[in-house]
Amino acid sequence: MEMVLVRHAEPAWLGPGGAVNDPGLTPLGAEQAQALARHLAAALRRDAGPVWLWCSPARRARETAAPLCAELGLEAEARAWLAETETPDFTGMSAPSLAEVWRDARRRDLAAWWGGFPDAEDLRTFSARVASGVDAGLATLGASREAGAEAGLWRALPRDGRLVVVSHAGTTGALVGHLLGLPPVPWPWERFPTGHASITRLRTTGIAGGAIFALHTLGSRGHLPSEAHTR
């Protein structure tokens, strides 16, 4: 089985009235999504086996998934647990003010990082949400966890099929860490950095009487021209 983790294309975070809380894609982001769809659909058609497509409910993720759905004739399954880690509502905030918020956030100590933003989701809750969500989702495809879950070991994983997951930088980082059996960190998007409309691939392999996920590519953007590489 192969898991194909896609980060959404470039979002229009800033509108005429300031920051947008649930943005769609920029014109460049729409082009990225189309290029991604052409590349990924061609790759998926080369191999036999089922294809599943899960998507974050965020608008930027749904708009990224839409061209791929059209190419493959599939409907994306919205999964609430794939949403990015929650932040406060920044709607209407100016670009300089928003940049200052993120600069200050990066200077926080470890405990504050785990706590997340005030009145928003803490990063332990986020990590647990993603981990339990993917475990439950994979169970519907025939996977079962092993006692050695802390080592990323599964009793069984599907041998065939491709699971495409369209989500976010933080969600992708949390998924990769969890599937590899690594302890969570409060900055998964920094540990496993991915650009807009990038592709991360993990494949199952048998070991220790069970199976694990092996990381094959992280944040690949070879399907995009260099001038369309954004973060």
mmCIF file of C-alpha atoms in Angstrom:
data_model
loop_
_atom_site.group_PDB
_atom_site.id
_atom_site.type_symbol
_atom_site.label_atom_id
_atom_site.label_comp_id
_atom_site.label_asym_id
_atom_site.label_seq_id
_atom_site.Cartn_x
_atom_site.Cartn_y
_atom_site.Cartn_z
ATOM 1 C CA MET A 1 0.000 0.000 0.000
ATOM 2 C CA GLU A 2 1.146 3.521 -0.719
ATOM 3 C CA MET A 3 0.080 6.660 1.128
ATOM 4 C CA VAL A 4 0.357 9.846 -0.912
ATOM 5 C CA LEU A 5 0.239 12.914 1.314
ATOM 6 C CA VAL A 6 -0.468 16.162 -0.523
ATOM 7 C CA ARG A 7 -0.160 19.604 0.990
ATOM 8 C CA HIS A 8 -2.731 22.078 -0.331
ATOM 9 C CA ALA A 9 -1.737 24.582 -3.022
ATOM 10 C CA GLU A 10 -1.018 28.273 -2.317
ATOM 11 C CA PRO A 11 -3.905 29.857 -0.363
ATOM 12 C CA ALA A 12 -5.110 33.460 -0.581
ATOM 13 C CA TRP A 13 -4.507 34.263 3.085
ATOM 14 C CA LEU A 14 -4.823 38.011 2.514
ATOM 15 C CA GLY A 15 -7.839 39.643 0.879
ATOM 16 C CA PRO A 16 -8.814 43.299 0.365
ATOM 17 C CA GLY A 17 -10.067 43.431 3.956
ATOM 18 C CA GLY A 18 -7.044 41.743 5.538
ATOM 19 C CA ALA A 19 -6.481 38.167 6.642
ATOM 20 C CA VAL A 20 -8.967 35.452 5.639
ATOM 21 C CA ASN A 21 -9.606 32.598 8.049
ATOM 22 C CA ASP A 22 -10.651 29.870 5.580
ATOM 23 C CA PRO A 23 -9.159 30.966 2.259
ATOM 24 C CA GLY A 24 -9.449 29.454 -1.162
ATOM 25 C CA LEU A 25 -6.533 29.284 -3.567
ATOM 26 C CA THR A 26 -4.683 32.103 -5.277
ATOM 27 C CA PRO A 27 -4.518 32.067 -9.103
ATOM 28 C CA LEU A 28 -1.049 30.520 -8.758
ATOM 29 C CA GLY A 29 -2.462 28.013 -6.282
ATOM 30 C CA ALA A 30 -5.119 26.993 -8.802
ATOM 31 C CA GLU A 31 -2.361 26.405 -11.388
ATOM 32 C CA GLN A 32 -0.402 24.357 -8.858
ATOM 33 C CA ALA A 33 -3.479 22.233 -8.154
ATOM 34 C CA GLN A 34 -4.016 21.573 -11.864
ATOM 35 C CA ALA A 35 -0.364 20.572 -12.382
ATOM 36 C CA LEU A 36 -0.536 18.341 -9.317
ATOM 37 C CA ALA A 37 -3.707 16.671 -10.599
ATOM 38 C CA ARG A 38 -2.235 15.926 -14.027
ATOM 39 C CA HIS A 39 0.944 14.473 -12.546
ATOM 40 C CA LEU A 40 -0.674 12.450 -9.794
ATOM 41 C CA ALA A 41 -3.528 11.127 -11.919
ATOM 42 C CA ALA A 42 -1.062 9.868 -14.527
ATOM 43 C CA ALA A 43 0.990 8.131 -11.830
ATOM 44 C CA LEU A 44 -2.062 6.565 -10.203
ATOM 45 C CA ARG A 45 -3.371 5.252 -13.529
ATOM 46 C CA ARG A 46 -0.126 3.381 -14.185
ATOM 47 C CA ASP A 47 -0.761 0.958 -11.328
ATOM 48 C CA ALA A 48 -3.693 -1.340 -10.744
ATOM 49 C CA GLY A 49 -5.512 -1.449 -7.440
ATOM 50 C CA PRO A 50 -7.973 0.696 -5.547
ATOM 51 C CA VAL A 51 -7.494 4.414 -4.940
ATOM 52 C CA TRP A 52 -8.953 6.214 -1.934
ATOM 53 C CA LEU A 53 -8.998 9.994 -1.545
ATOM 54 C CA TRP A 54 -9.342 11.730 1.812
ATOM 55 C CA CYS A 55 -9.386 15.484 2.238
ATOM 56 C CA SER A 56 -9.325 18.105 4.974
ATOM 57 C CA PRO A 57 -12.595 20.067 5.163
ATOM 58 C CA ALA A 58 -10.702 23.381 4.770
ATOM 59 C CA ARG A 59 -11.510 25.270 1.582
ATOM 60 C CA ARG A 60 -7.874 25.423 0.411
ATOM 61 C CA ALA A 61 -7.597 21.637 0.682
ATOM 62 C CA ARG A 62 -10.912 20.989 -1.066
ATOM 63 C CA GLU A 63 -9.977 23.318 -3.936
ATOM 64 C CA THR A 64 -6.632 21.521 -4.259
ATOM 65 C CA ALA A 65 -8.330 18.129 -4.374
ATOM 66 C CA ALA A 66 -11.029 19.148 -6.877
ATOM 67 C CA PRO A 67 -8.927 18.892 -10.094
ATOM 68 C CA LEU A 68 -7.585 15.499 -9.003
ATOM 69 C CA CYS A 69 -11.114 14.272 -8.303
ATOM 70 C CA ALA A 70 -12.137 15.409 -11.791
ATOM 71 C CA GLU A 71 -9.151 13.640 -13.385
ATOM 72 C CA LEU A 72 -9.812 10.368 -11.570
ATOM 73 C CA GLY A 73 -13.596 10.445 -11.449
ATOM 74 C CA LEU A 74 -13.473 10.123 -7.660
ATOM 75 C CA GLU A 75 -15.145 12.000 -4.838
ATOM 76 C CA ALA A 76 -12.964 13.152 -1.955
ATOM 77 C CA GLU A 77 -14.033 11.967 1.489
ATOM 78 C CA ALA A 78 -13.894 14.885 3.938
ATOM 79 C CA ARG A 79 -12.224 13.911 7.220
ATOM 80 C CA ALA A 80 -12.515 16.471 10.018
ATOM 81 C CA TRP A 81 -9.418 15.146 11.804
ATOM 82 C CA LEU A 82 -7.279 16.197 8.816
ATOM 83 C CA ALA A 83 -7.855 19.897 9.559
ATOM 84 C CA GLU A 84 -4.782 21.970 10.336
ATOM 85 C CA THR A 85 -4.007 22.748 13.968
ATOM 86 C CA GLU A 86 -6.448 25.400 15.141
ATOM 87 C CA THR A 87 -5.369 29.022 15.499
ATOM 88 C CA PRO A 88 -7.294 32.088 16.652
ATOM 89 C CA ASP A 89 -9.545 33.827 14.130
ATOM 90 C CA PHE A 90 -7.220 36.279 12.375
ATOM 91 C CA THR A 91 -9.921 37.572 10.022
ATOM 92 C CA GLY A 92 -9.284 41.187 9.003
ATOM 93 C CA MET A 93 -5.785 41.408 10.492
ATOM 94 C CA SER A 94 -3.261 43.302 8.380
ATOM 95 C CA ALA A 95 -0.259 41.567 6.822
ATOM 96 C CA PRO A 96 2.299 43.351 9.075
ATOM 97 C CA SER A 97 0.290 42.529 12.213
ATOM 98 C CA LEU A 98 -0.057 38.902 11.186
ATOM 99 C CA ALA A 99 3.670 38.645 10.448
ATOM 100 C CA GLU A 100 4.403 40.016 13.923
ATOM 101 C CA VAL A 101 2.128 37.400 15.518
ATOM 102 C CA TRP A 102 4.038 34.591 13.777
ATOM 103 C CA ARG A 103 7.442 36.091 14.627
ATOM 104 C CA ASP A 104 6.489 36.270 18.295
ATOM 105 C CA ALA A 105 5.081 32.732 18.178
ATOM 106 C CA ARG A 106 8.368 31.310 16.919
ATOM 107 C CA ARG A 107 10.212 32.776 19.922
ATOM 108 C CA ARG A 108 8.072 30.958 22.499
ATOM 109 C CA ASP A 109 9.643 28.348 24.775
ATOM 110 C CA LEU A 110 8.858 24.634 24.486
ATOM 111 C CA ALA A 111 6.024 24.640 27.020
ATOM 112 C CA ALA A 112 4.339 27.543 25.257
ATOM 113 C CA TRP A 113 4.748 25.807 21.911
ATOM 114 C CA TRP A 114 2.940 22.748 23.246
ATOM 115 C CA GLY A 115 0.191 25.014 24.555
ATOM 116 C CA GLY A 116 -0.506 26.513 21.132
ATOM 117 C CA PHE A 117 -2.201 29.875 20.729
ATOM 118 C CA PRO A 118 -4.519 31.180 23.480
ATOM 119 C CA ASP A 119 -8.121 30.043 22.993
ATOM 120 C CA ALA A 120 -7.057 27.566 20.302
ATOM 121 C CA GLU A 121 -6.067 23.918 20.023
ATOM 122 C CA ASP A 122 -2.958 22.827 21.911
ATOM 123 C CA LEU A 123 -0.401 20.799 19.977
ATOM 124 C CA ARG A 124 -0.738 17.625 22.067
ATOM 125 C CA THR A 125 -4.446 17.566 21.277
ATOM 126 C CA PHE A 126 -3.685 18.177 17.606
ATOM 127 C CA SER A 127 -1.131 15.349 17.477
ATOM 128 C CA ALA A 128 -3.534 12.946 19.198
ATOM 129 C CA ARG A 129 -6.375 13.967 16.864
ATOM 130 C CA VAL A 130 -4.329 13.207 13.764
ATOM 131 C CA ALA A 131 -2.915 9.951 15.175
ATOM 132 C CA SER A 132 -6.262 8.531 16.273
ATOM 133 C CA GLY A 133 -7.905 9.699 13.050
ATOM 134 C CA VAL A 134 -5.465 7.992 10.717
ATOM 135 C CA ASP A 135 -5.393 4.814 12.818
ATOM 136 C CA ALA A 136 -9.189 4.589 12.706
ATOM 137 C CA GLY A 137 -9.260 5.406 9.005
ATOM 138 C CA LEU A 138 -6.675 2.774 8.129
ATOM 139 C CA ALA A 139 -8.593 0.229 10.205
ATOM 140 C CA THR A 140 -11.529 0.620 7.797
ATOM 141 C CA LEU A 141 -9.141 -0.448 5.014
ATOM 142 C CA GLY A 142 -8.043 -3.582 6.871
ATOM 143 C CA ALA A 143 -5.166 -2.322 9.016
ATOM 144 C CA SER A 144 -4.708 -3.380 12.624
ATOM 145 C CA ARG A 145 -2.289 -1.996 15.202
ATOM 146 C CA GLU A 146 0.409 -4.052 16.923
ATOM 147 C CA ALA A 147 1.405 -3.851 20.573
ATOM 148 C CA GLY A 148 4.619 -2.190 19.352
ATOM 149 C CA ALA A 149 2.764 0.849 18.051
ATOM 150 C CA GLU A 150 5.420 3.137 19.509
ATOM 151 C CA ALA A 151 7.845 1.687 16.931
ATOM 152 C CA GLY A 152 5.378 2.271 14.105
ATOM 153 C CA LEU A 153 4.633 -1.456 13.881
ATOM 154 C CA TRP A 154 1.281 -2.723 12.657
ATOM 155 C CA ARG A 155 -0.052 -6.258 12.906
ATOM 156 C CA ALA A 156 -1.395 -5.881 9.377
ATOM 157 C CA LEU A 157 -1.503 -3.214 6.668
ATOM 158 C CA PRO A 158 -3.200 -3.401 3.272
ATOM 159 C CA ARG A 159 -0.759 -4.740 0.669
ATOM 160 C CA ASP A 160 -2.382 -3.011 -2.307
ATOM 161 C CA GLY A 161 -3.989 0.290 -3.161
ATOM 162 C CA ARG A 162 -3.115 3.969 -2.942
ATOM 163 C CA LEU A 163 -4.480 6.318 -0.308
ATOM 164 C CA VAL A 164 -4.251 9.994 -1.292
ATOM 165 C CA VAL A 165 -4.596 12.475 1.573
ATOM 166 C CA VAL A 166 -4.931 16.204 0.826
ATOM 167 C CA SER A 167 -4.318 18.316 3.912
ATOM 168 C CA HIS A 168 -1.855 20.775 5.443
ATOM 169 C CA ALA A 169 1.768 21.271 6.453
ATOM 170 C CA GLY A 170 1.125 20.556 10.126
ATOM 171 C CA THR A 171 -1.183 17.638 9.433
ATOM 172 C CA THR A 172 1.239 16.105 6.943
ATOM 173 C CA GLY A 173 4.120 16.447 9.406
ATOM 174 C CA ALA A 174 2.056 14.899 12.193
ATOM 175 C CA LEU A 175 0.982 12.035 9.920
ATOM 176 C CA VAL A 176 4.533 11.268 8.805
ATOM 177 C CA GLY A 177 5.842 11.301 12.372
ATOM 178 C CA HIS A 178 3.057 9.085 13.674
ATOM 179 C CA LEU A 179 3.223 6.583 10.826
ATOM 180 C CA LEU A 180 6.989 6.260 11.290
ATOM 181 C CA GLY A 181 6.526 5.631 15.025
ATOM 182 C CA LEU A 182 8.172 8.888 16.142
ATOM 183 C CA PRO A 183 7.102 10.822 19.247
ATOM 184 C CA PRO A 184 5.135 13.984 18.456
ATOM 185 C CA VAL A 185 6.662 17.459 18.511
ATOM 186 C CA PRO A 186 4.832 20.809 18.720
ATOM 187 C CA TRP A 187 6.211 21.873 15.309
ATOM 188 C CA PRO A 188 5.547 18.966 12.915
ATOM 189 C CA TRP A 189 5.567 21.321 9.899
ATOM 190 C CA GLU A 190 9.166 22.259 10.764
ATOM 191 C CA ARG A 191 10.367 18.691 11.379
ATOM 192 C CA PHE A 192 8.963 17.523 8.030
ATOM 193 C CA PRO A 193 8.750 20.674 5.862
ATOM 194 C CA THR A 194 6.589 20.558 2.735
ATOM 195 C CA GLY A 195 5.810 23.233 0.146
ATOM 196 C CA HIS A 196 2.478 24.035 -1.448
ATOM 197 C CA ALA A 197 1.079 21.287 -3.715
ATOM 198 C CA SER A 198 3.949 18.982 -2.756
ATOM 199 C CA ILE A 199 3.807 15.191 -2.587
ATOM 200 C CA THR A 200 5.048 12.969 0.246
ATOM 201 C CA ARG A 201 5.003 9.202 -0.242
ATOM 202 C CA LEU A 202 5.076 6.374 2.302
ATOM 203 C CA ARG A 203 4.909 2.683 1.435
ATOM 204 C CA THR A 204 4.208 -0.356 3.549
ATOM 205 C CA THR A 205 6.826 -3.038 4.040
ATOM 206 C CA GLY A 206 6.755 -6.272 6.025
ATOM 207 C CA ILE A 207 8.993 -6.585 9.085
ATOM 208 C CA ALA A 208 9.049 -8.234 12.554
ATOM 209 C CA GLY A 209 6.031 -10.364 11.717
ATOM 210 C CA GLY A 210 3.990 -7.269 10.917
ATOM 211 C CA ALA A 211 4.350 -4.187 8.738
ATOM 212 C CA ILE A 212 5.586 -0.612 8.916
ATOM 213 C CA PHE A 213 5.384 2.511 6.792
ATOM 214 C CA ALA A 214 8.643 3.560 5.109
ATOM 215 C CA LEU A 215 9.190 7.149 3.954
ATOM 216 C CA HIS A 216 10.108 7.273 0.252
ATOM 217 C CA THR A 217 9.774 10.955 -0.663
ATOM 218 C CA LEU A 218 9.148 14.100 1.373
ATOM 219 C CA GLY A 219 7.702 17.253 -0.132
ATOM 220 C CA SER A 220 8.442 16.447 -3.779
ATOM 221 C CA ARG A 221 7.660 19.313 -6.173
ATOM 222 C CA GLY A 222 9.178 17.986 -9.396
ATOM 223 C CA HIS A 223 5.765 18.276 -11.067
ATOM 224 C CA LEU A 224 5.837 22.068 -10.594
ATOM 225 C CA PRO A 225 8.047 24.573 -12.440
ATOM 226 C CA SER A 226 10.611 26.178 -10.132
ATOM 227 C CA GLU A 227 8.866 29.557 -10.341
ATOM 228 C CA ALA A 228 5.744 27.917 -8.889
ATOM 229 C CA HIS A 229 7.505 26.685 -5.736
ATOM 230 C CA THR A 230 5.895 28.427 -2.761
ATOM 231 C CA ARG A 231 5.673 27.761 0.963
#
